[in-house]
Short mmCIF file of C-alpha atoms and ligand atoms in Angstrom, two decimals:
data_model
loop_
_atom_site.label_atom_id
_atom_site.label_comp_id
_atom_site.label_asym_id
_atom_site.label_seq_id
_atom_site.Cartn_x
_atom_site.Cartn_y
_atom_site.Cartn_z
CA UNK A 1 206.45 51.80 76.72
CA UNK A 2 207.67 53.36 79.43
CA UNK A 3 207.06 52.81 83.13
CA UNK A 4 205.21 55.19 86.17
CA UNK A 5 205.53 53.48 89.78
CA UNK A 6 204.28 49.84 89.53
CA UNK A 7 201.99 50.52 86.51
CA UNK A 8 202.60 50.50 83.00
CA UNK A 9 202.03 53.48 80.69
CA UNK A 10 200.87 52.50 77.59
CA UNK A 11 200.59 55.54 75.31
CA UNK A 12 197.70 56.19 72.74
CA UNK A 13 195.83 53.78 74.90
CA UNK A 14 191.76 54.39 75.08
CA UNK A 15 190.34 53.95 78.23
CA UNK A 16 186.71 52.33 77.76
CA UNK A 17 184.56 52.32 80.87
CA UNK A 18 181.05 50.50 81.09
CA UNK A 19 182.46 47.66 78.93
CA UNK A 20 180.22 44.99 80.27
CA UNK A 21 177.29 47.17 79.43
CA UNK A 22 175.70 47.86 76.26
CA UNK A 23 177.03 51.25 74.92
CA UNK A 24 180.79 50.70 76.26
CA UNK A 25 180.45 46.99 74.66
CA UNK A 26 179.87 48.11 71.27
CA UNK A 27 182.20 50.90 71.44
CA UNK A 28 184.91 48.38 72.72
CA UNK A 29 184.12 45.93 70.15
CA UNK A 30 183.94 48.65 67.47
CA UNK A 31 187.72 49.93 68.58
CA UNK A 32 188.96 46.12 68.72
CA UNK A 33 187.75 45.56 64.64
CA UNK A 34 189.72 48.66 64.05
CA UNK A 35 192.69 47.70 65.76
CA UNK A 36 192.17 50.68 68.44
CA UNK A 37 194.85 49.45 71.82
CA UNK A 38 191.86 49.95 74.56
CA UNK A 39 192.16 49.51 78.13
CA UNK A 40 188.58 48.17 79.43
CA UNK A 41 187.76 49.47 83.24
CA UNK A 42 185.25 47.16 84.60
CA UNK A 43 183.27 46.25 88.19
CA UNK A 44 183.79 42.71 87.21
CA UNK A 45 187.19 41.59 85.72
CA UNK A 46 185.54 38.09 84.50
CA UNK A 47 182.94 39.78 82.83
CA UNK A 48 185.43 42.08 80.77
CA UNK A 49 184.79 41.27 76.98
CA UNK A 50 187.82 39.27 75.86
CA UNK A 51 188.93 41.84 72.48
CA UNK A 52 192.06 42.17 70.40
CA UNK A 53 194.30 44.60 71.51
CA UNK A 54 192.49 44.97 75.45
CA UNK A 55 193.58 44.96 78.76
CA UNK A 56 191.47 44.93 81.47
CA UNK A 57 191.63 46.64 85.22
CA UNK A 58 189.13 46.31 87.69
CA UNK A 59 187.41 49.58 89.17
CA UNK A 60 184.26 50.59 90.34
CA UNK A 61 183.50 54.73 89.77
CA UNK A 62 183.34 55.39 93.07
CA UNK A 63 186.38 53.22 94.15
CA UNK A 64 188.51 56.44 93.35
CA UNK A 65 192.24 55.05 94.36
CA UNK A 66 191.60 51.84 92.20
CA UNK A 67 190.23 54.02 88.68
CA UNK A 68 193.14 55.75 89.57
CA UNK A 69 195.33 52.76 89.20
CA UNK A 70 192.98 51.69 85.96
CA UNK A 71 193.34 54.54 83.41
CA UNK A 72 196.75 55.20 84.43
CA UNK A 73 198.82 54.98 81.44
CA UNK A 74 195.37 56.09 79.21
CA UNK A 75 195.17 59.24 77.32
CA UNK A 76 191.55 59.54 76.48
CA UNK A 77 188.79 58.07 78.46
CA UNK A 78 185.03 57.23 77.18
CA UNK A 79 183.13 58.10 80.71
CA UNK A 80 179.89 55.98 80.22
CA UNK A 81 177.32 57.18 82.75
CA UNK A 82 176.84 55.16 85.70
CA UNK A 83 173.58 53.39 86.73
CA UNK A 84 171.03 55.47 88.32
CA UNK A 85 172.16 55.84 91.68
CA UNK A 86 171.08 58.83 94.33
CA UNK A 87 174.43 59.17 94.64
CA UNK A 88 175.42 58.99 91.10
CA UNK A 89 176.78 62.61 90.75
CA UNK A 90 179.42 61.86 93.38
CA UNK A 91 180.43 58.71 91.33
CA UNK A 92 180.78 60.08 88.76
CA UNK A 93 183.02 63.44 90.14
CA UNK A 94 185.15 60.48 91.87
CA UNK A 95 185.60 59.22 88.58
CA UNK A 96 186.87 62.14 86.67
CA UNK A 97 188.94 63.45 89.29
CA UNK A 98 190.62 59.76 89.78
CA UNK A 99 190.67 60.01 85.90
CA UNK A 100 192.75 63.23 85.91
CA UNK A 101 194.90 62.88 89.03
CA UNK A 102 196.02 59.80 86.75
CA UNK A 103 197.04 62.28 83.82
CA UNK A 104 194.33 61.05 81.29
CA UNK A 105 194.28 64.12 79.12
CA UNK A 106 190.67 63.93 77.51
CA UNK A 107 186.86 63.24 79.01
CA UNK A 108 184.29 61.69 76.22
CA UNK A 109 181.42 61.49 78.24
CA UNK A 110 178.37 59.85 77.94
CA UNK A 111 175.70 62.11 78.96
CA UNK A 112 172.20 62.74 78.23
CA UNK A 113 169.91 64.89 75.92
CA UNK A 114 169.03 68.16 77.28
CA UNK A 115 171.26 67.91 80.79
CA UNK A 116 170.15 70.91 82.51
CA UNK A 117 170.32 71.90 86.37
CA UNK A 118 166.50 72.05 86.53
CA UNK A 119 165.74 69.03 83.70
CA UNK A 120 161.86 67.73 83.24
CA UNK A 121 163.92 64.54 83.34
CA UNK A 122 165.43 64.28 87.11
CA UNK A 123 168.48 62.09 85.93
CA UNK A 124 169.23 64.69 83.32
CA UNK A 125 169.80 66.73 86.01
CA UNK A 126 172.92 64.40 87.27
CA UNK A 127 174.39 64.60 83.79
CA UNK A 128 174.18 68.31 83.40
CA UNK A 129 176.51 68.68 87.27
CA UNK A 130 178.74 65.82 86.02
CA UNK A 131 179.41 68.18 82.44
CA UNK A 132 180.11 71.21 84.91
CA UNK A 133 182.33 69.04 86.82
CA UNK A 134 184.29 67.89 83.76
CA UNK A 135 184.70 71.78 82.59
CA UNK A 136 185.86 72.60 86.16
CA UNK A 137 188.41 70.51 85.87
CA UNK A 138 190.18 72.25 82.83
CA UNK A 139 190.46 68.90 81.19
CA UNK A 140 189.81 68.25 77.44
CA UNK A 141 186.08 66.88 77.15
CA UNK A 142 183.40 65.96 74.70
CA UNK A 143 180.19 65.66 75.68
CA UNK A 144 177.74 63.26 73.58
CA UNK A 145 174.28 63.98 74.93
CA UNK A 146 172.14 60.55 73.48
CA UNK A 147 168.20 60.84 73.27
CA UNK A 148 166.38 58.10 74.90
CA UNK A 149 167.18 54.99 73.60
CA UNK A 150 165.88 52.97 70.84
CA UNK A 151 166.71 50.03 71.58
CA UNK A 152 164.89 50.55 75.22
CA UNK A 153 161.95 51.28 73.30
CA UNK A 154 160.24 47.92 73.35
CA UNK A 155 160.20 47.71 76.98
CA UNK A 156 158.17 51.17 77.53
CA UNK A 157 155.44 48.72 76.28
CA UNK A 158 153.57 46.22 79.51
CA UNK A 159 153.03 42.57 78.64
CA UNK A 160 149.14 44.47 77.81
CA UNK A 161 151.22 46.31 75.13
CA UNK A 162 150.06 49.56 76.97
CA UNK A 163 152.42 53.08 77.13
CA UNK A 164 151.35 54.77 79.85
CA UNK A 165 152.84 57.83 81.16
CA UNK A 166 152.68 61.70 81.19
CA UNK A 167 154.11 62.33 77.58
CA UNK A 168 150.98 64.24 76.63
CA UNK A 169 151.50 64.75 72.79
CA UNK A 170 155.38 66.02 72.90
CA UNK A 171 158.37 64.03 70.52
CA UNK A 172 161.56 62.18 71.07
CA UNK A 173 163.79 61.29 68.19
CA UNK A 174 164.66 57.71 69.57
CA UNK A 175 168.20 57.04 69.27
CA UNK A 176 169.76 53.45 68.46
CA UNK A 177 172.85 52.24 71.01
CA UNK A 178 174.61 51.02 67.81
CA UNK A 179 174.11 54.39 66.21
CA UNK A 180 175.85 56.10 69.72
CA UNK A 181 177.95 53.70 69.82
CA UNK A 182 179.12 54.59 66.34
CA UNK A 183 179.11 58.20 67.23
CA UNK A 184 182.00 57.53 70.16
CA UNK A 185 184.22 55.57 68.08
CA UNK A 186 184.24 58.75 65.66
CA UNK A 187 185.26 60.77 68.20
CA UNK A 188 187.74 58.65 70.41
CA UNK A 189 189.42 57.92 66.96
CA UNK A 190 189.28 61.60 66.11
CA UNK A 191 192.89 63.89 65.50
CA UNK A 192 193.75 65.13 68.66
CA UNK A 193 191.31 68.40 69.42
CA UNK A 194 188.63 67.93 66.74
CA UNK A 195 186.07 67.58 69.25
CA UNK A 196 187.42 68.88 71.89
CA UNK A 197 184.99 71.22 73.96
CA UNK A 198 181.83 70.22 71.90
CA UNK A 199 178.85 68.87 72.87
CA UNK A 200 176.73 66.50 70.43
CA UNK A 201 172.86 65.48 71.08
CA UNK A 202 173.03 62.27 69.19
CA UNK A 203 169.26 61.65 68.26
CA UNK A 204 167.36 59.51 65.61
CA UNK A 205 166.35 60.89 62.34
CA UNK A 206 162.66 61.94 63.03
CA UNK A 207 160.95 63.23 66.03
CA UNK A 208 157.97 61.39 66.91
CA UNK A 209 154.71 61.59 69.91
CA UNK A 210 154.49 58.18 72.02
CA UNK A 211 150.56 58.30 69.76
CA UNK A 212 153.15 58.21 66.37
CA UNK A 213 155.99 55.94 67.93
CA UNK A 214 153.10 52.85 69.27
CA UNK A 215 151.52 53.32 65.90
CA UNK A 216 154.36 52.41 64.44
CA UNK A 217 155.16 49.74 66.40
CA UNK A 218 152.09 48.24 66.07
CA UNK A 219 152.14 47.62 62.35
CA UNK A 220 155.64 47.14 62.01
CA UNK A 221 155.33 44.10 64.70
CA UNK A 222 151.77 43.64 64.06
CA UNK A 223 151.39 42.84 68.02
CA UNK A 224 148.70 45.87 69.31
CA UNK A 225 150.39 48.49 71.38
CA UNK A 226 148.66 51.17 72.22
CA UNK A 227 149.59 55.11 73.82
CA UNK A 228 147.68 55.78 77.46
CA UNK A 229 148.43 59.51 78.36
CA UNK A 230 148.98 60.08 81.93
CA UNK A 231 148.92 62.87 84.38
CA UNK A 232 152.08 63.12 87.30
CA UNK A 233 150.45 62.18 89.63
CA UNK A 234 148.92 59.03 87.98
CA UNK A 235 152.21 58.01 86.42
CA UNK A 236 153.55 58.69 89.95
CA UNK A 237 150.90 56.01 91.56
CA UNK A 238 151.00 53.84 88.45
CA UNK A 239 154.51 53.05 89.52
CA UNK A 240 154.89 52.99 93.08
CA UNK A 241 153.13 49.60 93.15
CA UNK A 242 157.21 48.24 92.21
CA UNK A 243 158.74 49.01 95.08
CA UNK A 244 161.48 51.17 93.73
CA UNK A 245 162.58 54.47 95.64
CA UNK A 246 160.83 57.36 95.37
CA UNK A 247 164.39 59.10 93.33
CA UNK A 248 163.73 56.11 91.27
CA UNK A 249 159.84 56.72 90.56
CA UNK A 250 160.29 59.92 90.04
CA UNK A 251 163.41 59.85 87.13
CA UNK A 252 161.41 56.75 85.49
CA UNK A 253 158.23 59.09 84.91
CA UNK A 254 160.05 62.22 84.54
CA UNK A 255 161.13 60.46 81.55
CA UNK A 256 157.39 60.64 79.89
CA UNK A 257 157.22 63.98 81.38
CA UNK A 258 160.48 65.17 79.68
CA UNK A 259 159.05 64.32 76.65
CA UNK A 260 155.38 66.53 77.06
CA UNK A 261 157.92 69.87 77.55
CA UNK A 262 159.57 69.37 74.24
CA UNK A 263 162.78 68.45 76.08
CA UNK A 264 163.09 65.70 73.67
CA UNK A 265 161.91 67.50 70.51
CA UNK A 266 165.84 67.35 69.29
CA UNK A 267 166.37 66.54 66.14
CA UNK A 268 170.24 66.54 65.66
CA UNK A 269 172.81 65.67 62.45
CA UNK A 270 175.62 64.27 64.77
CA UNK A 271 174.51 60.72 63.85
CA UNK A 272 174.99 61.15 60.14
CA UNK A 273 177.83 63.95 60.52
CA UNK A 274 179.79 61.77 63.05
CA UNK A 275 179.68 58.84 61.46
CA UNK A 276 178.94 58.81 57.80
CA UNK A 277 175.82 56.68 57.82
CA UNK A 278 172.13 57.91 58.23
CA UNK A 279 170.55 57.36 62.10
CA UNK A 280 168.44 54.65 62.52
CA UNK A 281 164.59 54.92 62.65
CA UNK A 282 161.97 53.29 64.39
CA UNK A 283 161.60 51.02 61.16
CA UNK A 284 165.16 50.35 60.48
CA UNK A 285 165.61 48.82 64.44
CA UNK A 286 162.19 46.48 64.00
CA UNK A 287 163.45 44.97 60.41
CA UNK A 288 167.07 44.24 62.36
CA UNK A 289 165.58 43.12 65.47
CA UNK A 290 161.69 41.79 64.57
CA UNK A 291 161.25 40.06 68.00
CA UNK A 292 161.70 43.29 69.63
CA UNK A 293 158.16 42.83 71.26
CA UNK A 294 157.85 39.47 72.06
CA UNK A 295 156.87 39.91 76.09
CA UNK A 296 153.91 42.03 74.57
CA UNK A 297 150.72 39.50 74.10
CA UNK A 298 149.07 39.50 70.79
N1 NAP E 1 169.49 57.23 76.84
C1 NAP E 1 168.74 56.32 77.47
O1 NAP E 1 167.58 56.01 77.09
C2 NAP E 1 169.30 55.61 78.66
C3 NAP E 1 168.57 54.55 79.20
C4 NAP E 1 169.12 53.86 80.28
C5 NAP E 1 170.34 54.25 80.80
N2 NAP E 1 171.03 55.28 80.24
C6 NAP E 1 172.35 55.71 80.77
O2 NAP E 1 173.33 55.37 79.78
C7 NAP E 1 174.35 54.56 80.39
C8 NAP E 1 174.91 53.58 79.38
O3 NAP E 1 173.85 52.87 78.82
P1 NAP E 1 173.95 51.29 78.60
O4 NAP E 1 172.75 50.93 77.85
O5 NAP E 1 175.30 50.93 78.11
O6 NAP E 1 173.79 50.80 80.13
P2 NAP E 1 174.21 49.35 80.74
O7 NAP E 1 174.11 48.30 79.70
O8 NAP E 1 173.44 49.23 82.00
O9 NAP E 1 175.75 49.54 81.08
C9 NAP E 1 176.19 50.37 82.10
C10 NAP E 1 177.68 50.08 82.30
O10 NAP E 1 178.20 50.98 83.26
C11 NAP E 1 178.86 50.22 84.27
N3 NAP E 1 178.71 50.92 85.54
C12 NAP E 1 177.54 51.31 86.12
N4 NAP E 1 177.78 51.92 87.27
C13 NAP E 1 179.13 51.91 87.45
C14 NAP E 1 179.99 52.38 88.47
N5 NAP E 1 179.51 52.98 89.57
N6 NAP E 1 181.33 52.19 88.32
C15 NAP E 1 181.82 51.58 87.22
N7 NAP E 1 181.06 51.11 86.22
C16 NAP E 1 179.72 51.28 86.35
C17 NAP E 1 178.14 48.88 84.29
O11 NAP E 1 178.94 47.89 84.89
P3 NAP E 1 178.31 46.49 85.42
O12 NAP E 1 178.22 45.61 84.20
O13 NAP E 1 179.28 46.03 86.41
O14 NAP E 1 176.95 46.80 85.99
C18 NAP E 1 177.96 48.66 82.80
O15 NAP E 1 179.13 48.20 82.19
C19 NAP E 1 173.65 53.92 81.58
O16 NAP E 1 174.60 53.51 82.54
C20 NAP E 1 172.76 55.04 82.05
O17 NAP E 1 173.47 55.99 82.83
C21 NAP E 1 170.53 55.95 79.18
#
């Protein structure tokens, strides 16, 4: 151990951002079982899991002097994307360039299937500058592009177990959290420049239309959900009766919409080739979590 200013540099030390939320919290519980020393950079110090082998430091994205101070001393850093913000890009850019001014040396980043400049899916689009950011900065990076999540899946459902949205017949491969999850550890625990400079769409095993994906989760949950097809401008109205932004409207049905292109028609082995085990389907997430669909009425 060795010492830089008033911080302590801890080498071989992971940085784990989002560590409160979902993905980071199973990646930082997954590095704590293996005995991985992890440094866990969260908004809200008492809500840091309490794990074997982790520190905690308190830092927002955007906060750029104190994720400065927070990775210092960290050699690779698990970027989880921020919450959808309209300024998320800039958080994000804070982020990494905090992250590099503070000599971390590599950028896993959490970003999204099919990232692209002019993405169906408006958030995609933040994902895809955030990548070209990363690059810019000449650090080492892996990019792990997740398809919409599995474990979300449930919730695309009203209380009236009704989809609706502008999917028109086009697939996702639904991806589990534990199975991306699984997928980072793999690669933060990787020999130094295995993955460096690849990208990986982590995706389920099977790509499926919103018609296939509420048939199945009708008669796996035997509660009756049911597909309603969309068009923009009706998934547009359907939703402006929340309240949320119009940025907001607009990335939750450009979602459905991302999904009608054949955005989402990604099938990818990065699941199994990452981590040994096959990705879990639709049916493999319902048997481990059967009350998935309880807010839907029978
Ligand atoms: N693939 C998909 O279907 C899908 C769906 C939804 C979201 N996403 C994206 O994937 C990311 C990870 O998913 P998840 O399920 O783990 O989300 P989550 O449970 O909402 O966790 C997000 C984590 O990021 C932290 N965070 C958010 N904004 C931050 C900021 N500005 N500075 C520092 N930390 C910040 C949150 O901290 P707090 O606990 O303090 O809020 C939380 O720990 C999401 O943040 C979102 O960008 C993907």
């Amino acid at each position: 151990m060795a010492a830089m200013g008033d911080d302590q540099v801890i080498t071989h030390t992971i940085g784990i951002t989002g560590a409160t939320g979902a993905v980071g919290g199973r990646v930082a519980a997954r590095l704590a079982r293996r005995g991985v020393a992890q440094r866990l950079i969260v908004r809200d110090i008492n809500r840091a899991p309490e794990l074997k082998g982790a520190s905690a430091a308190m830092a927002a994205y955007e906060d750029t002097a104190a994720f400065r101070r927070a990775v210092r001393g960290t050699d690779t850093l698990l970027l989880v994307s921020a919450t959808e913000a309209a300024d998320r890009v800039d958080q994000h850019i804070g982020a990494v360039d905090a992250a590099v001014a503070a000599g971390v040396s590599r950028i896993v980043y959490l970003s999204f299937l099919a990232a692209a400049p002019a993405a169906t899916f408006t958030f995609a689009r933040d994902h895809f500058y955030t990548e070209a950011h990363i690059r810019s900065t000449g650090v080492a990076f892996t990019f792990l592009r997740p398809s919409l999540y599995l474990d979300l899946l449930p919730y695309w459902a009203d209380e009236n177990g009704v989809v609706r949205g502008p999917a028109g017949q086009g697939r996702v491969a639904w991806v589990s959290r534990d199975d991306v999850a699984d997928a980072a550890v793999a690669v933060l625990t990787s020999a130094p420049g295995t993955h460096d400079g690849r990208t990986y769409d982590i995706t389920g095993p099977e790509a499926v239309t919103l018609s296939e994906t509420v048939d199945r989760l009708s008669a796996l949950t035997r509660k009756p959900v049911r597909y309603l097809p969309e068009t923009w401008e009706e998934a547009l109205a359907s939703r402006r009766g929340s309240g949320a932004p119009e940025w907001a409207i607009e990335g939750w049905a450009s979602s459905y919409a991302a999904i009608a292109t054949g955005e989402m028609n990604v099938v990818s082995p990065a699941v199994p080739d990452l981590t040994g085990h096959p990705a879990q389907s639709i049916e493999g997430f319902l048997r481990k979590n059967p009350s998935a669909l309880t807010h839907v009425h029978s």
